[in-house]
Amino acid sequence: MSILDKATLHLPMGAAYKSGSVWMSKPLTDDGYFAYTRDSAATRITDCGEVSNVSGNVPRPSYTNGIPGLLIEDTKTNLITNSVNLNGSFTNAGSTSSQNSAPSPEGKINAVTIGCSDSNAHYYTIVSTANAGVQHVFSCWYKGTAGETVRMRSLNSGTGAVDGSKLITFTGEWQREYISFVPGTNYSYAYIVDRRTGVGTATSFQVYGAQIEFGSAPSSFIKTTGSTATRARDSFRITGNRALPYIGGSQGTIYFYVYYKNNGGSYQQFMYYTDASASQSYMFVNPSRYIQTNLNLGTMQSNVQLVDGSFNKIAVKYMPGKQQMYINGQSVASATYGSILNHANIDLGSYAGSSEFGGMEFIEYAHFDQVLSNEEMISLTTL
Amino acid sequence: MARFLKYQFESQEAWETVKATISESREMPDGETSTAITVGTVVELGNLIATPAVMDENDPMVEVTPAVYETAYSVDILWNDDEEEGFAAYRIYCDPSTKAHTFYGMDELYEQEYNNQA
């Protein structure tokens, strides 16, 4: 018998879904689902590693290293126009660019081939001064000969800017790379390649899917044409006290298997339970990448940091007077708070589907109406 | 049914006044106040560029003529359902083919609004 057989709620890896809902494997009842909304279209990564379009309100199991996790993301705007083939949005200087010249991560012939044999070659776009002082992140897919390198870069001609730079080593496959930067009051420039820095060995390579958005880590790709475009936020919830029969009571265990990407937020929420009076129990990752719980789950903080871009199994067991957190097979925090809420509603990945989005892809989630033993917690959370 | 509408306010301050009518606030554990809008997706475009900057042909790092920005404050809203009260007076209808911003995959929604404008 698997430990997960004891769960009252179980959202398994590769859960079934349709527009507006994601179905759990437990309970197998008409109400055994999360409501899912997203007001706009979006993209995800398929099991073949391709970028794929998803219509509004359709959940997004997106694959990282071959593992599907439900993407729950905040609203983001791609400030680059023609973001797929970069036509007209980037400028050559000593370089050449050939649109729609190679297969892209979409599986279509819409990648751009860059030629940059000139030692002063650079291929760039200009970033608006309208958002000076706001952290931006610039991302793009690259594909080049394994072992060759290019310099990705941002540069500002004025004061007050924080520039980004990265020497990329090609793997021979498509790879998404990013740098973050903070524009100043003068124009900033984002370079897919800048050979003027004297480094970079590649003289020809392919690119696809450029994106400049606010924040410190790139979100899923947003395709644009002649105008900038916004992907609306994802909301993933059980409301109306519908979860009370499964997560209510004064004791239980909560389990997550997630892929974590640090978005730098103060409250990177991934679990929010409320009772019928909207009192809250929640867990989040803080900017230093420690997991914290609020008072109603014992005000715990993990003694280990999550690694940006890592898979993690996290579980918390609780009862009046005792709470304990496990990450990846280790006990990482405990507390002795006395009062436990009678939980009835669930939000995963954000506060109320509207703010404080965490940087998680949800691979698996379960709730148990019992306190698991230490041995079971270790077994459940061991990667 | 969702609606994609565009708005212009005479200033950011004017927008903030109207925005407050659809905002929900709550106090965070650290004492800060978090604000959320749940009636739709709001994108503040701000002061849009009316005339792009002209850069030196030989040195794109050198600005010959700075960009000119509109004085009006632009906002796009993808409403979950119908538009909230108090917003209709600020609606604008720009040509769908030249709009500065869209919601991914929702161009047709705006074109419907543009074609059916009162």
Coordinates of C-alpha atoms in Angstrom, one line a residue:
Chain A
M1 CA 0.0 0.0 0.0
S2 CA 1.3 3.4 -1.0
I3 CA 1.4 6.3 1.5
L4 CA -0.6 8.3 -1.0
D5 CA -3.4 5.7 -0.7
K6 CA -4.1 7.3 2.7
A7 CA -4.8 10.7 1.2
T8 CA -8.2 12.3 1.3
L9 CA -7.2 14.6 -1.7
H10 CA -4.7 13.6 -4.3
L11 CA -3.8 15.6 -7.3
P12 CA -1.4 13.2 -9.2
M13 CA 1.3 13.9 -11.7
G14 CA -0.3 14.2 -15.1
A15 CA -3.8 14.8 -13.7
A16 CA -6.7 14.9 -16.1
Y17 CA -8.0 18.3 -17.1
K18 CA -10.4 20.2 -19.3
S19 CA -11.2 23.9 -19.8
G20 CA -11.9 25.3 -16.3
S21 CA -11.0 22.3 -14.1
V22 CA -8.3 19.8 -13.1
W23 CA -9.5 16.5 -11.7
M24 CA -8.0 14.7 -8.7
S25 CA -7.5 11.0 -8.4
K26 CA -9.0 11.2 -4.9
P27 CA -11.8 11.8 -4.2
L28 CA -13.4 10.1 -7.2
T29 CA -16.6 12.2 -6.8
D30 CA -18.3 14.9 -8.8
D31 CA -16.7 17.5 -6.6
G32 CA -13.1 16.1 -6.9
Y33 CA -11.7 18.9 -8.9
F34 CA -9.9 22.2 -8.7
A35 CA -11.5 25.2 -10.6
Y36 CA -9.0 26.7 -13.0
T37 CA -9.2 30.1 -14.7
R38 CA -7.0 32.2 -16.9
D39 CA -8.5 35.0 -18.9
S40 CA -6.1 34.9 -21.9
A41 CA -4.2 32.4 -24.0
A42 CA -0.7 31.2 -22.9
T43 CA 2.0 28.8 -23.8
R44 CA 3.5 25.7 -22.2
I45 CA 6.3 23.2 -22.9
T46 CA 5.0 19.9 -24.2
D47 CA 6.4 16.4 -23.4
C48 CA 8.4 16.7 -26.6
G49 CA 10.0 19.9 -25.4
E50 CA 8.1 22.1 -27.8
V51 CA 6.5 25.5 -27.1
S52 CA 2.8 25.1 -27.6
N53 CA -0.2 27.5 -27.5
V54 CA -3.0 27.0 -24.9
S55 CA -6.4 28.7 -25.1
G56 CA -7.8 30.8 -22.2
N57 CA -9.0 28.8 -19.1
V58 CA -7.2 25.7 -20.2
P59 CA -4.8 24.4 -17.6
R60 CA -1.1 24.1 -18.5
P61 CA 0.9 21.0 -17.6
S62 CA 4.3 22.2 -18.7
Y63 CA 7.3 19.9 -18.8
T64 CA 10.6 20.5 -17.1
N65 CA 13.2 17.7 -17.5
G66 CA 10.4 15.5 -18.8
I67 CA 8.2 16.0 -15.7
P68 CA 4.8 17.7 -16.1
G69 CA 3.9 20.4 -13.6
L70 CA 0.9 22.7 -13.6
L71 CA 2.0 26.3 -14.3
I72 CA 0.5 28.8 -12.0
E73 CA 1.8 32.3 -13.0
D74 CA 1.1 35.9 -12.4
T75 CA 0.0 38.4 -15.1
K76 CA 3.0 39.3 -17.3
T77 CA 3.5 41.5 -20.4
N78 CA 6.1 40.8 -23.1
L79 CA 7.4 44.2 -24.1
I80 CA 9.0 42.9 -27.3
T81 CA 6.8 43.1 -30.5
N82 CA 7.1 40.3 -33.1
S83 CA 8.6 38.2 -30.3
V84 CA 8.6 34.9 -32.3
N85 CA 10.7 35.8 -35.3
L86 CA 11.9 39.2 -34.1
N87 CA 11.1 40.8 -37.4
G88 CA 11.6 44.6 -37.0
S89 CA 12.0 44.4 -33.2
F90 CA 15.8 43.8 -33.2
T91 CA 18.4 45.6 -35.2
N92 CA 21.6 44.4 -36.8
A93 CA 24.9 46.2 -36.3
G94 CA 27.7 44.3 -38.1
S95 CA 25.5 41.2 -37.9
T96 CA 23.0 39.5 -40.2
S97 CA 19.7 38.0 -39.3
S98 CA 17.6 35.7 -41.5
Q99 CA 14.0 35.3 -40.3
N100 CA 12.0 32.0 -40.6
S101 CA 15.2 30.2 -41.6
A102 CA 15.2 27.1 -39.3
P103 CA 13.0 24.9 -37.1
S104 CA 12.2 26.6 -33.8
P105 CA 11.2 25.1 -30.4
E106 CA 7.6 25.5 -31.7
G107 CA 8.3 22.9 -34.4
K108 CA 7.8 25.5 -37.1
I109 CA 10.3 27.1 -39.5
N110 CA 10.3 30.4 -37.7
A111 CA 13.6 30.6 -35.9
V112 CA 16.1 33.4 -36.8
T113 CA 19.6 32.6 -38.0
I114 CA 22.1 35.2 -36.7
G115 CA 25.5 35.7 -38.5
C116 CA 28.0 37.5 -36.4
S117 CA 31.5 36.9 -37.8
D118 CA 32.4 40.6 -37.5
S119 CA 34.3 41.2 -34.2
N120 CA 32.0 44.2 -33.6
A121 CA 28.8 42.5 -34.4
H122 CA 25.8 43.1 -32.1
Y123 CA 22.1 42.4 -32.5
Y124 CA 19.9 44.5 -30.2
T125 CA 16.6 46.0 -29.2
I126 CA 16.0 49.3 -27.4
V127 CA 14.2 49.2 -24.1
S128 CA 11.7 52.0 -23.3
T129 CA 12.7 54.6 -20.7
A130 CA 9.2 54.6 -19.3
N131 CA 9.9 52.0 -16.6
A132 CA 13.3 53.3 -15.3
G133 CA 14.1 51.7 -12.0
V134 CA 11.9 48.7 -12.5
Q135 CA 13.7 45.3 -12.6
H136 CA 13.3 43.7 -16.1
V137 CA 14.3 40.2 -17.3
F138 CA 15.3 39.5 -20.9
S139 CA 15.0 35.9 -22.2
C140 CA 15.5 34.2 -25.5
W141 CA 16.0 30.7 -26.9
Y142 CA 19.4 29.9 -28.5
K143 CA 20.7 27.0 -30.5
G144 CA 24.3 26.7 -31.7
T145 CA 27.1 24.4 -32.1
A146 CA 27.9 22.7 -28.8
G147 CA 30.8 24.4 -27.0
E148 CA 30.6 27.7 -28.8
T149 CA 29.7 30.8 -26.9
V150 CA 27.9 34.2 -27.2
R151 CA 27.6 37.1 -24.9
M152 CA 24.0 38.0 -24.0
R153 CA 23.9 41.5 -22.5
S154 CA 22.0 44.6 -21.5
L155 CA 23.7 48.0 -21.5
N156 CA 22.5 51.5 -20.5
S157 CA 24.1 54.7 -21.8
G158 CA 23.1 56.7 -18.8
T159 CA 23.2 56.6 -15.0
G160 CA 21.1 54.7 -12.5
A161 CA 21.0 51.5 -14.5
V162 CA 22.0 48.0 -13.4
D163 CA 23.2 46.0 -16.5
G164 CA 23.1 42.3 -17.0
S165 CA 25.5 40.0 -18.9
K166 CA 25.9 36.3 -19.4
L167 CA 28.4 34.3 -21.5
I168 CA 26.3 31.5 -22.9
T169 CA 27.8 28.1 -23.9
F170 CA 25.7 26.3 -26.5
T171 CA 24.6 22.8 -25.8
G172 CA 23.8 21.9 -29.4
E173 CA 20.0 21.9 -28.5
W174 CA 17.5 24.7 -27.9
Q175 CA 18.2 26.4 -24.6
R176 CA 16.3 29.3 -22.9
E177 CA 18.7 31.9 -21.4
Y178 CA 18.0 35.1 -19.5
I179 CA 19.6 38.1 -17.8
S180 CA 18.0 40.6 -15.5
F181 CA 18.6 44.3 -15.5
V182 CA 17.2 47.6 -14.2
P183 CA 17.0 50.4 -16.8
G184 CA 17.9 53.9 -15.9
T185 CA 16.5 57.1 -17.2
N186 CA 18.4 56.8 -20.5
Y187 CA 17.8 54.2 -23.1
S188 CA 18.8 50.6 -22.3
Y189 CA 19.8 48.1 -25.0
A190 CA 19.2 44.4 -24.8
Y191 CA 21.6 42.4 -26.9
I192 CA 21.0 38.8 -28.1
V193 CA 24.6 38.9 -29.0
D194 CA 27.3 41.5 -28.4
R195 CA 30.8 40.6 -29.7
R196 CA 32.2 44.1 -28.9
T197 CA 33.0 42.7 -25.4
G198 CA 35.8 40.6 -27.0
V199 CA 34.3 37.3 -26.0
G200 CA 32.1 34.8 -27.8
T201 CA 33.3 32.2 -30.3
A202 CA 30.1 31.6 -32.3
T203 CA 29.7 33.2 -35.7
S204 CA 26.4 31.7 -36.6
F205 CA 23.5 30.4 -34.5
Q206 CA 19.7 30.4 -34.2
V207 CA 17.4 32.2 -31.9
Y208 CA 13.7 32.2 -31.2
G209 CA 11.2 33.7 -28.7
A210 CA 12.6 36.9 -27.2
Q211 CA 10.8 38.3 -24.1
I212 CA 11.4 41.3 -21.9
E213 CA 9.1 41.5 -18.9
F214 CA 9.1 42.9 -15.4
G215 CA 10.6 40.7 -12.7
S216 CA 13.8 38.8 -12.0
A217 CA 13.0 35.4 -13.7
P218 CA 11.3 34.7 -17.0
S219 CA 7.8 33.4 -17.1
S220 CA 6.4 31.3 -19.8
F221 CA 6.8 32.6 -23.3
I222 CA 4.2 35.2 -24.6
K223 CA 3.9 35.4 -28.3
T224 CA 3.5 38.9 -29.8
T225 CA 2.9 40.4 -33.2
G226 CA 2.7 44.1 -33.9
S227 CA 1.9 45.1 -30.3
T228 CA 3.1 44.1 -26.8
A229 CA 0.9 41.4 -25.2
T230 CA -0.1 40.3 -21.8
R231 CA -0.7 36.8 -20.5
A232 CA -3.4 36.8 -17.7
R233 CA -2.7 35.1 -14.4
D234 CA -3.7 31.5 -13.5
S235 CA -6.1 30.8 -10.7
F236 CA -6.3 27.3 -9.2
R237 CA -8.8 26.9 -6.4
I238 CA -11.4 25.0 -4.4
T239 CA -13.8 27.5 -2.9
G240 CA -17.3 27.6 -1.4
N241 CA -16.2 25.4 1.5
R242 CA -16.2 22.5 -1.0
A243 CA -13.0 21.0 0.4
L244 CA -14.2 20.9 4.1
P245 CA -14.9 17.1 4.0
Y246 CA -11.4 16.4 2.9
I247 CA -9.2 19.0 4.6
G248 CA -11.3 19.9 7.7
G249 CA -10.6 18.8 11.2
S250 CA -7.8 19.7 13.6
Q251 CA -5.0 17.5 12.3
G252 CA -3.6 16.5 8.9
T253 CA -0.6 16.3 6.5
I254 CA -0.1 18.4 3.4
Y255 CA 2.3 17.2 0.7
F256 CA 3.6 18.9 -2.5
Y257 CA 6.0 17.8 -5.3
V258 CA 7.0 21.0 -7.1
Y259 CA 9.5 22.5 -9.4
Y260 CA 10.7 25.8 -7.9
K261 CA 11.8 28.9 -9.7
N262 CA 12.6 31.9 -7.6
N263 CA 10.7 34.9 -8.8
G264 CA 12.1 37.2 -6.0
G265 CA 8.7 38.0 -4.5
S266 CA 8.4 38.6 -0.7
Y267 CA 5.6 36.1 -0.5
Q268 CA 5.9 33.3 -3.1
Q269 CA 2.8 31.6 -2.0
F270 CA 2.2 28.0 -2.9
M271 CA -0.4 26.8 -0.4
Y272 CA -3.3 28.7 1.0
Y273 CA -6.0 27.1 3.1
T274 CA -8.9 29.1 4.6
D275 CA -11.7 28.2 6.9
A276 CA -15.3 29.1 6.5
S277 CA -14.6 32.6 8.0
A278 CA -11.7 33.3 5.7
S279 CA -9.0 32.8 8.4
Q280 CA -5.9 31.5 6.8
S281 CA -3.2 28.9 7.0
Y282 CA -0.5 29.2 4.4
M283 CA 3.0 28.4 3.2
F284 CA 5.3 30.5 1.1
V285 CA 8.9 30.9 0.0
N286 CA 10.6 34.1 1.2
P287 CA 13.1 36.1 -0.9
S288 CA 15.9 34.2 0.7
R289 CA 14.3 30.9 -0.5
Y290 CA 13.4 29.5 2.9
I291 CA 9.9 28.1 3.3
Q292 CA 7.8 29.8 5.9
T293 CA 4.4 29.0 7.4
N294 CA 2.0 31.5 9.0
L295 CA 0.9 31.5 12.6
N296 CA -2.0 29.0 12.0
L297 CA 0.6 26.5 10.8
G298 CA 3.1 27.2 13.6
T299 CA 5.2 30.1 12.2
M300 CA 7.8 27.7 11.0
Q301 CA 10.8 28.5 8.8
S302 CA 12.8 25.8 7.1
N303 CA 16.5 25.5 8.0
V304 CA 17.4 24.8 4.4
Q305 CA 16.9 27.0 1.3
L306 CA 15.3 25.9 -1.9
V307 CA 17.6 25.9 -4.9
D308 CA 16.4 28.1 -7.7
G309 CA 15.4 25.8 -10.6
S310 CA 15.0 22.6 -8.5
F311 CA 12.6 19.8 -7.9
N312 CA 11.4 19.5 -4.3
K313 CA 9.1 17.4 -2.2
I314 CA 7.6 19.3 0.7
A315 CA 5.3 18.1 3.5
V316 CA 3.9 19.6 6.7
K317 CA 2.1 17.6 9.4
Y318 CA 0.0 19.4 12.0
M319 CA -2.1 18.9 15.1
P320 CA -2.8 21.2 18.1
G321 CA 0.5 21.8 19.8
K322 CA 2.7 20.2 17.2
Q323 CA 3.7 21.0 13.6
Q324 CA 6.6 19.7 11.6
M325 CA 8.0 20.4 8.1
Y326 CA 10.0 18.0 5.8
I327 CA 11.8 18.9 2.6
N328 CA 13.4 16.2 0.4
G329 CA 13.5 13.6 3.1
Q330 CA 14.8 15.8 5.9
S331 CA 13.0 17.4 8.9
V332 CA 13.6 21.1 8.5
A333 CA 11.4 22.9 11.0
S334 CA 9.0 22.2 13.9
A335 CA 6.6 24.3 16.1
T336 CA 4.2 23.9 19.0
Y337 CA 1.3 26.2 18.1
G338 CA -1.9 25.3 19.9
S339 CA -4.8 26.1 17.6
I340 CA -5.6 24.6 14.2
L341 CA -8.2 26.0 11.8
N342 CA -11.0 23.9 10.4
H343 CA -9.9 24.2 6.8
A344 CA -12.5 24.4 4.0
N345 CA -11.0 26.1 0.9
I346 CA -7.8 25.7 -1.1
D347 CA -5.7 28.0 -3.3
L348 CA -2.5 26.6 -4.8
G349 CA 0.2 28.9 -6.3
S350 CA -1.1 32.3 -5.1
Y351 CA -3.3 34.2 -2.7
A352 CA -6.9 33.9 -3.9
G353 CA -5.8 33.5 -7.5
S354 CA -5.0 37.2 -7.7
S355 CA -1.7 38.1 -6.0
E356 CA 1.5 36.8 -4.3
F357 CA 2.3 34.2 -6.9
G358 CA 4.9 31.7 -6.1
G359 CA 7.4 30.3 -8.6
M360 CA 6.1 26.8 -8.6
E361 CA 5.1 24.2 -11.1
F362 CA 2.8 21.8 -9.3
I363 CA 3.7 18.2 -10.1
E364 CA 1.7 16.5 -7.3
Y365 CA -0.3 17.5 -4.3
A366 CA -2.0 15.5 -1.6
H367 CA -3.8 16.1 1.7
F368 CA -4.2 13.5 4.5
D369 CA -6.7 13.8 7.3
Q370 CA -4.2 12.2 9.6
V371 CA -0.7 13.0 11.0
L372 CA 1.8 10.8 9.2
S373 CA 4.6 9.2 11.1
N374 CA 8.2 10.5 10.8
E375 CA 9.1 7.4 8.7
E376 CA 6.2 8.1 6.4
M377 CA 7.1 11.8 6.1
I378 CA 10.7 10.8 5.1
S379 CA 9.5 8.3 2.6
L380 CA 6.9 10.6 1.1
T381 CA 9.4 13.5 0.6
T382 CA 12.4 11.6 -0.5
L383 CA 13.2 12.5 -4.1
Chain B
M1 CA -18.8 37.0 -21.0
A2 CA -15.3 38.5 -20.9
R3 CA -14.7 42.0 -22.4
F4 CA -11.5 43.5 -23.6
L5 CA -11.7 47.3 -23.3
K6 CA -9.2 50.2 -23.5
Y7 CA -9.2 53.3 -21.4
Q8 CA -7.5 56.7 -21.2
F9 CA -7.4 58.9 -18.1
E10 CA -6.2 62.4 -17.9
S11 CA -3.5 61.5 -15.5
Q12 CA -2.2 58.5 -13.4
E13 CA -3.8 60.1 -10.4
A14 CA -7.2 60.1 -12.1
W15 CA -6.7 56.4 -12.9
E16 CA -5.8 55.6 -9.3
T17 CA -9.1 57.1 -8.1
V18 CA -11.1 54.9 -10.5
K19 CA -8.9 51.9 -9.8
A20 CA -9.7 52.1 -6.1
T21 CA -13.3 51.2 -6.9
I22 CA -12.3 47.8 -8.1
S23 CA -9.3 47.1 -5.8
E24 CA -9.4 44.8 -2.7
S25 CA -6.8 45.4 0.0
R26 CA -5.6 43.2 2.9
E27 CA -2.9 43.5 5.5
M28 CA 0.1 41.3 5.1
P29 CA 1.9 39.6 8.0
D30 CA 4.8 42.1 7.7
G31 CA 2.3 45.0 8.1
E32 CA 2.3 46.0 4.5
T33 CA -0.9 46.3 2.5
S34 CA -1.4 44.1 -0.5
T35 CA -3.9 45.2 -3.2
A36 CA -5.5 42.8 -5.7
I37 CA -8.0 43.2 -8.5
T38 CA -10.2 40.2 -9.0
V39 CA -12.8 41.5 -11.5
G40 CA -10.4 41.1 -14.4
T41 CA -6.8 41.5 -15.7
V42 CA -5.5 45.1 -15.6
V43 CA -2.5 46.3 -17.5
E44 CA -1.4 49.9 -16.9
L45 CA 0.3 51.0 -20.1
G46 CA 1.0 54.5 -18.7
N47 CA 2.0 57.3 -21.0
L48 CA 2.3 55.8 -24.4
I49 CA 4.8 56.9 -27.0
A50 CA 3.3 59.4 -29.4
T51 CA 6.4 59.9 -31.4
P52 CA 9.4 57.5 -31.2
A53 CA 12.9 58.7 -30.4
V54 CA 15.2 59.3 -33.4
M55 CA 18.6 57.7 -32.9
D56 CA 21.8 58.5 -34.7
E57 CA 22.1 56.4 -37.8
N58 CA 25.8 55.8 -37.2
D59 CA 25.6 55.3 -33.4
P60 CA 22.3 53.9 -32.1
M61 CA 23.5 54.7 -28.6
V62 CA 23.1 58.4 -29.3
E63 CA 19.6 59.9 -29.2
V64 CA 19.1 62.7 -31.8
T65 CA 15.5 63.5 -30.8
P66 CA 13.9 62.1 -27.6
A67 CA 10.6 60.3 -27.7
V68 CA 7.4 62.2 -27.1
Y69 CA 4.9 60.7 -24.7
E70 CA 1.2 61.1 -24.6
T71 CA 0.0 63.1 -21.5
A72 CA -3.0 60.7 -21.1
Y73 CA -2.6 57.6 -18.9
S74 CA -3.6 54.4 -20.8
V75 CA -5.0 51.2 -19.2
D76 CA -6.2 48.0 -20.8
I77 CA -8.6 45.8 -18.9
L78 CA -9.7 42.2 -19.7
W79 CA -12.9 42.0 -17.7
N80 CA -14.0 38.6 -16.4
D81 CA -17.6 39.6 -17.1
D82 CA -19.1 43.0 -17.9
E83 CA -17.4 46.3 -17.3
E84 CA -17.7 47.7 -13.8
E85 CA -19.6 50.9 -13.2
G86 CA -17.8 54.2 -13.6
F87 CA -15.4 53.0 -16.4
A88 CA -17.5 53.7 -19.5
A89 CA -16.7 57.4 -19.5
Y90 CA -13.0 56.6 -20.0
R91 CA -13.2 54.1 -22.9
I92 CA -11.3 54.7 -26.1
Y93 CA -11.5 52.7 -29.3
C94 CA -8.2 52.7 -31.2
D95 CA -7.8 51.0 -34.5
P96 CA -7.2 47.2 -33.8
S97 CA -4.4 47.1 -36.3
T98 CA -2.4 49.8 -34.6
K99 CA -3.1 49.2 -31.0
A100 CA 0.0 49.3 -28.7
H101 CA -1.0 46.4 -26.5
T102 CA -3.2 43.3 -26.5
F103 CA -4.0 40.3 -24.3
Y104 CA -2.4 37.1 -25.7
G105 CA -4.9 35.3 -28.0
M106 CA -7.7 37.9 -27.4
D107 CA -7.4 40.2 -30.4
E108 CA -10.8 39.1 -31.7
L109 CA -12.4 40.1 -28.4
Y110 CA -11.1 43.7 -28.9
E111 CA -12.1 43.8 -32.5
Q112 CA -15.7 42.9 -31.5
E113 CA -15.7 45.8 -29.1
Y114 CA -14.3 48.1 -31.8
N115 CA -16.8 47.0 -34.4
N116 CA -19.7 47.3 -32.0
Q117 CA -18.8 50.5 -30.3
A118 CA -21.8 52.7 -29.5

